[in-house]
């Protein structure tokens, strides 16, 4: 077992995209994040919130994984793209 | 929403982190082909209403209802110079396809097509276009209105207004 | 409505007594000028949707809702070849002007324009066009629908369907 | 006082237009009618109904005078244009 294999067993590498207010606050559109196997979507948001100090609580957001809205209870898989969605304002 | 008013300096930075949300990843023809196939697409250029109407030509339909959301020169009492729309295209496409399918299940309509534009828009530009055809008139009205409400609630598109002093503000939908 | 089905022979005679109701008494440009001034006109040629939309361009309006009533290829289970609309133009104009005024009083809209076509129409032709602009979206939907219902109820226009065997029937509105 | 003047004092000359079913049944689009001074719109319809045998009772109709809808109680004046309106069917 080399170091890479060992890494894979304990973390997941995901991509997070930011839109609207969250992009301003994170000051980027996209970031790569490594999370532990057991990290939930809630925990991921709290983790990123600690880093970026988002102005919105998780309760105001929806979440999308791989370009579909999902429930906050959805499991994160290695390679997933996660997006926290602030209230939309189209039309 | 005092804290959502950005200073002119902030805006330059904003443009950077939002740049990828102001363009679509597919070509214009591809976007129209998607609208024709799934009933929904994002576009980052002026909406060609005639192309969308052609998708809805149907001899069995007596009713055609359309809605155009245009950029207003004011929001409440504030004068607006221009507006930028930002979209999460891949999610918008997936969500839009489902919304069009749901409209066809909920209402007695034949077909529906909707397009949301993103990028920098001027006053009077069309931001969203929705067209519905049905045999009779009420389902077309009901479906068009429901589609608009649902698009405004569920399609991941956001907008920022720009004012005379180049300050800007993220908007919430207020009808 | 058995007794309203006319034989082919009867139709020739009908055409005669209805001929004056299939044409408008003013010119096309005059009809559009009237639509621009009063919001309503009859027309006896194809409706030019672009001209009507131009009358409704308004930078203060975020919402544009339009309805097109098109000639269907069927009515219930019966196949329709074509349709003739007959109008009492002078009364229609007076009534239409009042209906547009009433819509502006009832709903929070900026402007509304409606045109009803008369004469011989083919499948897919637009028989009636209604456009409404407003600052916000719901009044435009509500006013457009109310205008359609009121035009169908109060504007003196009648229609006759023609079938494959050249028989025809006076129609009642059934939505 | 000549014959014409005498006529004017006791009758009104009006024009009646027919549309849709009524035009079929009257077999014309327009006719000139002379009525007595006191003739009401109801009576005018009954008079014309006796001549043309319309298929619709007056209760199903509206009436317009000089290109405006009016009540059935409206007074008819000399020179008026009267139209009985069967249920409309536009759109």
Short mmCIF file of C-alpha atoms in Angstrom, two decimals:
data_model
loop_
_atom_site.label_atom_id
_atom_site.label_comp_id
_atom_site.label_asym_id
_atom_site.label_seq_id
_atom_site.Cartn_x
_atom_site.Cartn_y
_atom_site.Cartn_z
CA UNK A 1 0.00 0.00 0.00
CA UNK A 2 1.62 3.24 -1.14
CA UNK A 3 0.96 6.69 0.22
CA UNK A 4 -1.62 7.54 -2.50
CA UNK A 5 -3.72 4.47 -1.78
CA UNK A 6 -3.61 5.23 1.91
CA UNK A 7 -4.78 8.81 1.23
CA UNK A 8 -7.77 7.55 -0.78
CA UNK A 9 -8.98 5.39 2.03
CA UNK A 10 -9.21 8.24 4.48
CA UNK A 11 -10.20 11.34 2.44
CA UNK A 12 -12.42 12.33 -0.46
CA UNK A 13 -11.39 14.99 -2.94
CA UNK A 14 -14.28 17.15 -4.08
CA UNK A 15 -14.85 20.39 -5.95
CA UNK A 16 -16.97 23.19 -4.52
CA UNK A 17 -18.42 25.90 -6.81
CA UNK A 18 -19.57 29.28 -5.53
CA UNK A 19 -22.23 31.57 -7.01
CA UNK A 20 -23.64 34.99 -6.11
CA UNK A 21 -23.06 36.16 -2.49
CA UNK A 22 -21.06 33.03 -1.65
CA UNK A 23 -18.60 33.67 -4.50
CA UNK A 24 -18.05 37.22 -3.18
CA UNK A 25 -17.48 35.94 0.33
CA UNK A 26 -15.25 33.02 -0.66
CA UNK A 27 -13.61 35.35 -3.19
CA UNK A 28 -13.45 32.53 -5.74
CA UNK A 29 -15.70 30.60 -8.11
CA UNK A 30 -14.28 27.16 -7.45
CA UNK A 31 -12.11 25.38 -4.90
CA UNK A 32 -10.80 21.86 -4.38
CA UNK A 33 -11.44 20.45 -0.93
CA UNK A 34 -10.29 17.26 0.77
CA UNK A 35 -12.71 15.95 3.35
CA UNK A 36 -12.73 12.92 5.61
CA UNK A 37 -14.76 9.86 4.61
CA UNK A 38 -17.54 10.59 7.05
CA UNK A 39 -18.04 14.31 6.31
CA UNK A 40 -21.68 15.18 5.70
CA UNK A 41 -22.93 18.07 3.50
CA UNK A 42 -23.85 20.01 6.67
CA UNK A 43 -20.37 19.50 8.06
CA UNK A 44 -18.81 20.50 4.76
CA UNK A 45 -20.71 23.78 4.83
CA UNK A 46 -19.69 24.47 8.44
CA UNK A 47 -16.08 23.66 7.57
CA UNK A 48 -16.11 26.13 4.62
CA UNK A 49 -18.07 28.67 6.66
CA UNK A 50 -15.29 28.68 9.28
CA UNK A 51 -12.83 29.51 6.51
CA UNK A 52 -14.88 32.07 4.52
CA UNK A 53 -17.26 33.54 7.10
CA UNK A 54 -20.34 33.32 4.90
CA UNK A 55 -23.13 35.72 5.79
CA UNK A 56 -25.82 33.08 5.41
CA UNK A 57 -26.69 30.25 7.77
CA UNK A 58 -27.04 26.81 6.22
CA UNK A 59 -30.79 26.95 6.86
CA UNK A 60 -31.15 29.54 4.06
CA UNK A 61 -29.35 27.40 1.49
CA UNK A 62 -30.07 24.48 -0.76
CA UNK A 63 -27.37 22.12 -1.93
CA UNK A 64 -26.62 20.53 -5.31
CA UNK A 65 -24.33 17.60 -6.01
CA UNK A 66 -23.17 16.87 -9.56
CA UNK A 67 -25.62 19.37 -11.06
CA UNK A 68 -28.78 18.15 -9.33
CA UNK A 69 -30.43 19.45 -6.18
CA UNK A 70 -30.07 16.89 -3.39
CA UNK A 71 -31.12 16.55 0.24
CA UNK A 72 -28.69 17.66 2.93
CA UNK A 73 -28.53 14.02 4.02
CA UNK A 74 -27.03 12.89 0.70
CA UNK A 75 -23.66 11.08 1.03
CA UNK A 76 -20.65 12.83 -0.56
CA UNK A 77 -18.55 10.67 -2.87
CA UNK A 78 -14.97 11.15 -3.98
CA UNK A 79 -14.85 13.37 -7.07
CA UNK A 80 -18.26 14.98 -6.43
CA UNK A 81 -18.96 18.57 -7.31
CA UNK A 82 -20.84 20.31 -4.51
CA UNK A 83 -22.63 23.67 -4.77
CA UNK A 84 -24.40 25.55 -2.00
CA UNK A 85 -27.29 27.47 -3.49
CA UNK A 86 -28.34 30.82 -2.03
CA UNK A 87 -31.93 31.87 -2.77
CA UNK A 88 -32.23 32.31 -6.52
CA UNK A 89 -33.39 35.53 -8.18
CA UNK A 90 -34.02 34.97 -11.86
CA UNK A 91 -36.85 36.21 -14.05
CA UNK B 1 -30.06 44.32 2.93
CA UNK B 2 -27.62 47.14 3.69
CA UNK B 3 -24.67 44.81 3.68
CA UNK B 4 -25.34 43.59 0.16
CA UNK B 5 -24.55 46.99 -1.35
CA UNK B 6 -21.09 46.80 -2.90
CA UNK B 7 -18.71 49.69 -3.37
CA UNK B 8 -17.33 50.42 -6.86
CA UNK B 9 -14.00 48.80 -5.90
CA UNK B 10 -15.67 45.63 -4.77
CA UNK B 11 -17.46 45.37 -8.10
CA UNK B 12 -14.27 44.84 -10.09
CA UNK B 13 -13.42 41.92 -7.86
CA UNK B 14 -16.97 40.57 -8.13
CA UNK B 15 -16.78 40.51 -11.88
CA UNK B 16 -13.82 38.21 -11.59
CA UNK B 17 -15.32 35.55 -9.32
CA UNK B 18 -18.59 35.66 -11.29
CA UNK B 19 -17.16 35.70 -14.79
CA UNK B 20 -17.77 32.01 -15.43
CA UNK B 21 -21.41 32.40 -14.35
CA UNK B 22 -22.07 35.03 -17.00
CA UNK B 23 -21.43 32.77 -19.98
CA UNK B 24 -22.96 29.50 -21.10
CA UNK B 25 -20.70 26.54 -21.81
CA UNK B 26 -22.43 25.49 -25.00
CA UNK B 27 -22.85 27.32 -28.31
CA UNK B 28 -25.95 29.36 -29.16
CA UNK B 29 -27.25 26.78 -31.65
CA UNK B 30 -26.69 24.06 -29.10
CA UNK B 31 -28.68 26.04 -26.53
CA UNK B 32 -31.63 26.44 -28.93
CA UNK B 33 -31.42 22.73 -29.82
CA UNK B 34 -31.59 21.96 -26.11
CA UNK B 35 -34.60 24.27 -25.69
CA UNK B 36 -36.26 22.46 -28.58
CA UNK B 37 -35.50 19.02 -27.13
CA UNK B 38 -36.01 19.59 -23.38
CA UNK B 39 -37.99 22.83 -23.33
CA UNK B 40 -35.39 24.75 -21.35
CA UNK B 41 -31.98 26.36 -21.84
CA UNK B 42 -29.81 29.23 -20.67
CA UNK B 43 -28.53 31.70 -23.23
CA UNK B 44 -25.91 34.45 -22.94
CA UNK B 45 -27.00 36.53 -25.95
CA UNK B 46 -30.26 38.28 -26.91
CA UNK B 47 -33.21 35.85 -26.97
CA UNK B 48 -34.57 35.27 -30.48
CA UNK B 49 -38.26 35.08 -29.78
CA UNK B 50 -39.10 33.89 -33.29
CA UNK B 51 -36.99 30.74 -32.94
CA UNK B 52 -38.81 29.86 -29.75
CA UNK B 53 -42.24 30.52 -31.26
CA UNK B 54 -41.42 28.19 -34.14
CA UNK B 55 -40.82 25.39 -31.63
CA UNK B 56 -44.40 25.87 -30.48
CA UNK B 57 -46.19 25.86 -33.85
CA UNK B 58 -48.86 23.19 -33.61
CA UNK B 59 -52.09 22.99 -35.64
CA UNK B 60 -53.95 21.31 -32.80
CA UNK B 61 -53.37 24.28 -30.47
CA UNK B 62 -55.85 27.13 -30.28
CA UNK B 63 -54.03 29.00 -27.53
CA UNK B 64 -50.53 30.42 -27.27
CA UNK B 65 -49.55 32.32 -24.12
CA UNK B 66 -46.15 33.87 -23.68
CA UNK B 67 -44.38 35.79 -20.96
CA UNK B 68 -41.36 38.03 -21.34
CA UNK B 69 -39.47 39.28 -18.33
CA UNK B 70 -37.76 42.51 -19.34
CA UNK B 71 -35.15 44.59 -17.50
CA UNK B 72 -36.96 47.56 -15.90
CA UNK B 73 -35.46 51.03 -15.59
CA UNK B 74 -36.32 51.06 -11.90
CA UNK B 75 -36.64 48.80 -8.88
CA UNK B 76 -39.03 50.25 -6.37
CA UNK B 77 -37.96 53.92 -6.35
CA UNK B 78 -34.35 53.38 -7.43
CA UNK B 79 -33.24 54.06 -10.99
CA UNK B 80 -31.47 51.10 -12.60
CA UNK B 81 -28.77 51.44 -15.29
CA UNK B 82 -28.22 47.80 -16.14
CA UNK B 83 -28.46 44.33 -14.67
CA UNK B 84 -26.24 41.28 -14.67
CA UNK B 85 -27.59 37.75 -14.46
CA UNK B 86 -25.40 34.88 -13.30
CA UNK B 87 -26.32 31.26 -13.82
CA UNK B 88 -25.25 27.78 -12.76
CA UNK B 89 -25.86 26.36 -16.19
CA UNK B 90 -25.63 22.59 -15.64
CA UNK B 91 -28.02 22.64 -12.67
CA UNK B 92 -30.32 25.12 -14.44
CA UNK B 93 -30.58 22.81 -17.45
CA UNK B 94 -31.37 19.76 -15.32
CA UNK B 95 -33.87 21.65 -13.19
CA UNK B 96 -35.45 23.34 -16.22
CA UNK B 97 -36.02 20.03 -17.98
CA UNK B 98 -37.80 18.68 -14.90
CA UNK B 99 -39.92 21.83 -14.53
CA UNK B 100 -41.11 21.64 -18.15
CA UNK B 101 -41.97 17.95 -17.67
CA UNK B 102 -43.86 18.77 -14.49
CA UNK B 103 -45.82 21.56 -16.23
CA UNK B 104 -46.91 19.09 -18.92
CA UNK B 105 -48.13 16.70 -16.24
CA UNK B 106 -49.91 19.33 -14.15
CA UNK B 107 -51.66 21.22 -16.96
CA UNK B 108 -53.55 20.21 -20.10
CA UNK B 109 -50.98 21.74 -22.45
CA UNK B 110 -49.31 20.50 -25.61
CA UNK B 111 -45.86 22.00 -25.25
CA UNK B 112 -43.87 24.63 -23.38
CA UNK B 113 -40.48 26.26 -23.92
CA UNK B 114 -38.55 28.59 -21.62
CA UNK B 115 -35.21 30.37 -21.89
CA UNK B 116 -33.36 32.38 -19.27
CA UNK B 117 -30.66 34.76 -20.40
CA UNK B 118 -27.50 35.41 -18.35
CA UNK B 119 -24.74 38.00 -18.64
CA UNK B 120 -24.94 41.79 -18.81
CA UNK B 121 -28.38 43.08 -19.84
CA UNK B 122 -29.55 46.57 -20.75
CA UNK B 123 -32.89 48.19 -19.90
CA UNK B 124 -35.62 46.63 -22.05
CA UNK B 125 -33.70 43.42 -22.78
CA UNK B 126 -35.58 40.16 -22.31
CA UNK B 127 -34.21 38.20 -19.34
CA UNK B 128 -36.67 35.32 -19.45
CA UNK B 129 -39.05 34.06 -22.13
CA UNK B 130 -41.75 31.45 -21.60
CA UNK B 131 -44.18 30.17 -24.21
CA UNK B 132 -46.98 27.62 -23.81
CA UNK B 133 -49.39 26.14 -26.35
CA UNK B 134 -52.58 24.21 -25.63
CA UNK B 135 -55.85 23.29 -27.29
CA UNK B 136 -57.84 25.58 -24.98
CA UNK B 137 -56.97 28.88 -23.34
CA UNK B 138 -56.97 28.48 -19.56
CA UNK B 139 -54.34 25.71 -19.26
CA UNK B 140 -51.92 27.83 -21.33
CA UNK B 141 -52.37 30.80 -18.96
CA UNK B 142 -52.12 28.63 -15.85
CA UNK B 143 -49.05 26.75 -17.05
CA UNK B 144 -47.23 29.90 -18.19
CA UNK B 145 -47.75 31.55 -14.84
CA UNK B 146 -46.78 28.43 -12.92
CA UNK B 147 -43.65 28.05 -15.04
CA UNK B 148 -42.63 31.63 -14.34
CA UNK B 149 -43.14 31.26 -10.59
CA UNK B 150 -41.29 27.95 -10.56
CA UNK B 151 -38.40 29.23 -12.69
CA UNK B 152 -38.06 32.23 -10.37
CA UNK B 153 -38.05 29.93 -7.34
CA UNK B 154 -35.96 26.99 -8.56
CA UNK B 155 -33.68 27.87 -11.47
CA UNK B 156 -30.20 28.79 -10.17
CA UNK B 157 -29.91 32.26 -11.66
CA UNK B 158 -29.02 35.35 -9.65
CA UNK B 159 -29.04 39.02 -10.50
CA UNK B 160 -27.20 42.15 -9.55
CA UNK B 161 -28.43 45.66 -10.32
CA UNK B 162 -26.02 48.46 -11.21
CA UNK B 163 -26.79 52.08 -10.46
CA UNK B 164 -25.56 55.45 -11.75
CA UNK B 165 -22.60 55.56 -9.33
CA UNK B 166 -21.50 52.04 -10.41
CA UNK B 167 -22.49 50.61 -7.05
CA UNK B 168 -24.40 47.33 -7.26
CA UNK B 169 -26.68 45.12 -5.22
CA UNK B 170 -27.62 41.45 -5.21
CA UNK B 171 -31.34 41.17 -5.69
CA UNK B 172 -34.03 39.03 -4.14
CA UNK B 173 -37.08 38.22 -6.17
CA UNK B 174 -39.92 40.56 -5.35
CA UNK B 175 -42.19 39.98 -8.34
CA UNK C 1 -77.35 22.61 -32.54
CA UNK C 2 -78.56 20.31 -35.36
CA UNK C 3 -80.40 23.12 -37.11
CA UNK C 4 -77.33 25.30 -37.35
CA UNK C 5 -75.61 22.94 -39.77
CA UNK C 6 -75.90 24.45 -43.24
CA UNK C 7 -75.93 22.56 -46.51
CA UNK C 8 -73.40 23.44 -49.22
CA UNK C 9 -76.09 25.33 -51.16
CA UNK C 10 -77.05 27.41 -48.18
CA UNK C 11 -73.43 28.44 -47.74
CA UNK C 12 -73.30 30.36 -51.01
CA UNK C 13 -76.27 32.43 -49.91
CA UNK C 14 -74.74 32.93 -46.44
CA UNK C 15 -71.57 34.31 -47.92
CA UNK C 16 -73.66 36.97 -49.58
CA UNK C 17 -75.50 38.28 -46.53
CA UNK C 18 -72.29 38.15 -44.50
CA UNK C 19 -69.91 39.65 -47.03
CA UNK C 20 -69.89 43.10 -45.42
CA UNK C 21 -69.07 41.55 -42.05
CA UNK C 22 -65.89 39.92 -43.37
CA UNK C 23 -64.12 43.18 -44.23
CA UNK C 24 -63.17 46.20 -42.16
CA UNK C 25 -64.27 49.66 -43.34
CA UNK C 26 -60.95 51.35 -42.66
CA UNK C 27 -57.50 50.73 -44.12
CA UNK C 28 -54.89 48.49 -42.49
CA UNK C 29 -52.73 51.42 -41.38
CA UNK C 30 -55.79 53.14 -39.96
CA UNK C 31 -56.65 49.99 -38.00
CA UNK C 32 -53.15 49.81 -36.48
CA UNK C 33 -53.29 53.55 -35.68
CA UNK C 34 -56.58 52.90 -33.91
CA UNK C 35 -55.05 49.98 -31.97
CA UNK C 36 -52.21 52.28 -30.96
CA UNK C 37 -54.59 55.06 -29.87
CA UNK C 38 -57.44 53.12 -28.27
CA UNK C 39 -55.85 49.71 -27.68
CA UNK C 40 -58.33 47.83 -29.88
CA UNK C 41 -59.12 47.30 -33.55
CA UNK C 42 -60.48 44.77 -36.01
CA UNK C 43 -58.32 43.71 -38.93
CA UNK C 44 -59.15 41.69 -42.06
CA UNK C 45 -55.60 40.61 -42.95
CA UNK C 46 -52.91 38.64 -41.11
CA UNK C 47 -52.05 40.21 -37.73
CA UNK C 48 -48.53 41.66 -37.63
CA UNK C 49 -47.48 40.77 -34.13
CA UNK C 50 -44.32 42.90 -34.28
CA UNK C 51 -46.29 46.10 -34.86
CA UNK C 52 -48.40 45.40 -31.81
CA UNK C 53 -45.39 44.55 -29.63
CA UNK C 54 -43.81 47.87 -30.57
CA UNK C 55 -46.86 49.66 -29.19
CA UNK C 56 -46.11 48.02 -25.86
CA UNK C 57 -42.40 48.83 -25.53
CA UNK C 58 -41.98 50.56 -22.20
CA UNK C 59 -38.81 50.75 -20.11
CA UNK C 60 -40.78 50.87 -16.88
CA UNK C 61 -42.38 47.47 -17.55
CA UNK C 62 -40.78 44.27 -16.36
CA UNK C 63 -43.57 42.00 -17.57
CA UNK C 64 -45.07 41.39 -20.99
CA UNK C 65 -47.80 38.76 -21.35
CA UNK C 66 -49.39 37.95 -24.67
CA UNK C 67 -52.12 35.64 -25.89
CA UNK C 68 -52.68 34.42 -29.42
CA UNK C 69 -55.86 32.64 -30.38
CA UNK C 70 -55.06 30.45 -33.37
CA UNK C 71 -57.37 28.50 -35.67
CA UNK C 72 -57.27 24.85 -34.57
CA UNK C 73 -57.46 21.91 -36.95
CA UNK C 74 -60.24 20.39 -34.86
CA UNK C 75 -63.19 21.31 -32.69
CA UNK C 76 -63.92 18.55 -30.22
CA UNK C 77 -63.63 15.46 -32.43
CA UNK C 78 -64.45 17.15 -35.75
CA UNK C 79 -61.76 18.02 -38.25
CA UNK C 80 -61.84 21.67 -39.34
CA UNK C 81 -60.68 22.91 -42.76
CA UNK C 82 -60.99 26.64 -42.26
CA UNK C 83 -62.94 29.23 -40.30
CA UNK C 84 -64.63 32.51 -41.14
CA UNK C 85 -64.96 35.33 -38.66
CA UNK C 86 -67.61 38.02 -39.09
CA UNK C 87 -67.54 41.29 -37.23
CA UNK C 88 -69.71 44.32 -36.54
CA UNK C 89 -66.77 46.68 -36.76
CA UNK C 90 -68.18 49.97 -35.43
CA UNK C 91 -69.65 48.35 -32.30
CA UNK C 92 -66.52 46.21 -31.84
CA UNK C 93 -64.32 49.31 -31.90
CA UNK C 94 -66.47 51.16 -29.36
CA UNK C 95 -66.74 48.13 -27.09
CA UNK C 96 -63.05 47.30 -27.44
CA UNK C 97 -61.99 50.80 -26.43
CA UNK C 98 -64.13 50.55 -23.30
CA UNK C 99 -62.78 47.08 -22.45
CA UNK C 100 -59.16 48.27 -22.68
CA UNK C 101 -60.00 51.25 -20.46
CA UNK C 102 -61.69 48.97 -17.95
CA UNK C 103 -58.68 46.62 -17.88
CA UNK C 104 -56.41 49.56 -17.06
CA UNK C 105 -58.70 50.52 -14.18
CA UNK C 106 -59.09 46.99 -12.81
CA UNK C 107 -55.47 45.87 -13.00
CA UNK C 108 -52.13 47.47 -12.16
CA UNK C 109 -50.95 47.49 -15.77
CA UNK C 110 -49.26 50.10 -17.93
CA UNK C 111 -50.81 49.37 -21.31
CA UNK C 112 -52.75 46.77 -23.26
CA UNK C 113 -53.46 46.23 -26.95
CA UNK C 114 -55.81 43.74 -28.60
CA UNK C 115 -56.69 42.96 -32.20
CA UNK C 116 -59.36 40.61 -33.56
CA UNK C 117 -59.11 39.45 -37.13
CA UNK C 118 -62.16 38.84 -39.31
CA UNK C 119 -62.62 37.22 -42.72
CA UNK C 120 -61.53 33.77 -43.95
CA UNK C 121 -58.78 32.20 -41.82
CA UNK C 122 -56.70 29.09 -42.39
CA UNK C 123 -55.54 26.56 -39.77
CA UNK C 124 -52.78 28.14 -37.66
CA UNK C 125 -53.76 31.74 -38.44
CA UNK C 126 -54.02 34.11 -35.50
CA UNK C 127 -57.63 35.16 -34.90
CA UNK C 128 -57.05 37.27 -31.81
CA UNK C 129 -53.92 38.83 -30.29
CA UNK C 130 -53.74 40.41 -26.85
CA UNK C 131 -50.65 41.96 -25.25
CA UNK C 132 -50.30 43.51 -21.81
CA UNK C 133 -47.33 45.20 -20.12
CA UNK C 134 -46.94 46.00 -16.44
CA UNK C 135 -44.21 46.70 -13.89
CA UNK C 136 -44.78 43.36 -12.14
CA UNK C 137 -45.85 39.99 -13.45
CA UNK C 138 -49.20 39.01 -11.94
CA UNK C 139 -51.26 42.01 -13.12
CA UNK C 140 -50.13 41.34 -16.70
CA UNK C 141 -51.30 37.71 -16.50
CA UNK C 142 -54.57 38.64 -14.81
CA UNK C 143 -55.35 41.46 -17.23
CA UNK C 144 -54.51 39.41 -20.33
CA UNK C 145 -56.78 36.59 -19.25
CA UNK C 146 -59.59 38.98 -18.29
CA UNK C 147 -59.26 40.77 -21.62
CA UNK C 148 -59.53 37.49 -23.51
CA UNK C 149 -62.61 36.40 -21.55
CA UNK C 150 -64.22 39.81 -21.98
CA UNK C 151 -63.43 40.04 -25.68
CA UNK C 152 -64.91 36.58 -26.19
CA UNK C 153 -68.03 37.59 -24.28
CA UNK C 154 -68.59 41.16 -25.49
CA UNK C 155 -66.94 41.90 -28.81
CA UNK C 156 -69.43 41.39 -31.67
CA UNK C 157 -67.53 38.82 -33.69
CA UNK C 158 -68.98 35.51 -34.82
CA UNK C 159 -67.43 32.48 -36.41
CA UNK C 160 -68.39 29.70 -38.74
CA UNK C 161 -66.38 26.51 -39.20
CA UNK C 162 -66.10 24.81 -42.57
CA UNK C 163 -65.59 21.08 -42.90
CA UNK C 164 -64.28 18.73 -45.59
CA UNK C 165 -67.69 18.42 -47.31
CA UNK C 166 -68.05 22.25 -47.45
CA UNK C 167 -70.80 22.16 -44.85
CA UNK C 168 -70.48 24.79 -42.13
CA UNK C 169 -71.69 25.59 -38.64
CA UNK C 170 -72.10 28.73 -36.53
CA UNK C 171 -70.06 28.31 -33.39
CA UNK C 172 -70.62 29.10 -29.77
CA UNK C 173 -67.65 29.86 -27.59
CA UNK C 174 -66.59 26.83 -25.63
CA UNK C 175 -63.10 27.88 -24.58
CA UNK D 1 -98.12 70.58 -44.49
CA UNK D 2 -97.34 68.17 -47.29
CA UNK D 3 -97.50 64.39 -47.20
CA UNK D 4 -93.81 63.98 -46.30
CA UNK D 5 -94.05 66.25 -43.28
CA UNK D 6 -97.12 64.39 -42.12
CA UNK D 7 -95.26 61.06 -42.45
CA UNK D 8 -92.40 62.36 -40.29
CA UNK D 9 -94.70 63.21 -37.44
CA UNK D 10 -96.10 59.72 -37.14
CA UNK D 11 -93.26 57.34 -38.11
CA UNK D 12 -89.52 56.94 -37.61
CA UNK D 13 -87.28 55.61 -40.36
CA UNK D 14 -84.53 53.40 -39.04
CA UNK D 15 -81.94 50.98 -40.38
CA UNK D 16 -81.58 47.47 -39.02
CA UNK D 17 -78.36 45.47 -39.58
CA UNK D 18 -78.18 41.70 -39.29
CA UNK D 19 -75.20 39.56 -38.35
CA UNK D 20 -74.58 35.82 -38.02
CA UNK D 21 -77.70 33.62 -37.60
CA UNK D 22 -80.02 36.60 -37.91
CA UNK D 23 -78.54 37.57 -41.28
CA UNK D 24 -79.14 34.02 -42.53
CA UNK D 25 -82.72 34.06 -41.30
CA UNK D 26 -83.54 37.57 -42.54
CA UNK D 27 -81.60 36.69 -45.71
CA UNK D 28 -80.10 40.17 -45.77
CA UNK D 29 -77.46 42.27 -44.04
CA UNK D 30 -79.43 45.47 -43.81
CA UNK D 31 -82.98 46.68 -44.11
CA UNK D 32 -84.82 50.00 -43.79
CA UNK D 33 -87.81 49.95 -41.49
CA UNK D 34 -90.48 52.50 -40.72
CA UNK D 35 -91.91 52.27 -37.25
CA UNK D 36 -94.48 54.22 -35.31
CA UNK D 37 -93.37 56.90 -32.85
CA UNK D 38 -94.03 54.75 -29.82
CA UNK D 39 -92.38 51.51 -30.98
CA UNK D 40 -89.98 50.11 -28.38
CA UNK D 41 -86.91 47.98 -29.15
CA UNK D 42 -88.77 44.90 -27.87
CA UNK D 43 -91.67 45.65 -30.17
CA UNK D 44 -89.33 46.24 -33.09
CA UNK D 45 -87.79 42.81 -32.58
CA UNK D 46 -91.23 41.16 -32.35
CA UNK D 47 -92.29 42.99 -35.52
CA UNK D 48 -89.22 41.80 -37.44
CA UNK D 49 -89.52 38.32 -35.90
CA UNK D 50 -93.04 38.03 -37.33
CA UNK D 51 -91.60 38.80 -40.76
CA UNK D 52 -88.39 36.69 -40.65
CA UNK D 53 -89.21 33.92 -38.15
CA UNK D 54 -85.94 34.19 -36.22
CA UNK D 55 -84.91 31.06 -34.34
CA UNK D 56 -83.92 33.00 -31.22
CA UNK D 57 -86.21 34.56 -28.61
CA UNK D 58 -85.45 38.16 -27.68
CA UNK D 59 -84.25 36.97 -24.26
CA UNK D 60 -81.11 35.52 -25.89
CA UNK D 61 -80.21 38.75 -27.64
CA UNK D 62 -78.56 42.04 -26.81
CA UNK D 63 -79.30 45.20 -28.74
CA UNK D 64 -77.08 48.00 -30.05
CA UNK D 65 -78.18 51.45 -31.26
CA UNK D 66 -75.79 53.61 -33.30
CA UNK D 67 -72.85 51.30 -32.61
CA UNK D 68 -73.16 51.09 -28.84
CA UNK D 69 -74.82 48.44 -26.71
CA UNK D 70 -77.97 49.87 -25.09
CA UNK D 71 -80.68 48.68 -22.73
CA UNK D 72 -83.86 47.28 -24.26
CA UNK D 73 -85.70 50.22 -22.68
CA UNK D 74 -83.75 52.75 -24.80
CA UNK D 75 -85.97 55.04 -26.95
CA UNK D 76 -85.58 54.67 -30.73
CA UNK D 77 -85.02 57.92 -32.63
CA UNK D 78 -85.60 58.67 -36.28
CA UNK D 79 -82.50 57.75 -38.29
CA UNK D 80 -81.15 55.30 -35.71
CA UNK D 81 -79.28 52.19 -36.69
CA UNK D 82 -80.46 49.23 -34.66
CA UNK D 83 -78.69 45.84 -34.40
CA UNK D 84 -79.86 42.77 -32.53
CA UNK D 85 -76.82 40.91 -31.27
CA UNK D 86 -76.87 37.12 -31.02
CA UNK D 87 -74.35 35.62 -28.56
CA UNK D 88 -70.89 36.46 -29.84
CA UNK D 89 -68.22 33.86 -30.57
CA UNK D 90 -64.89 35.50 -31.17
CA UNK D 91 -61.42 34.51 -30.02
#
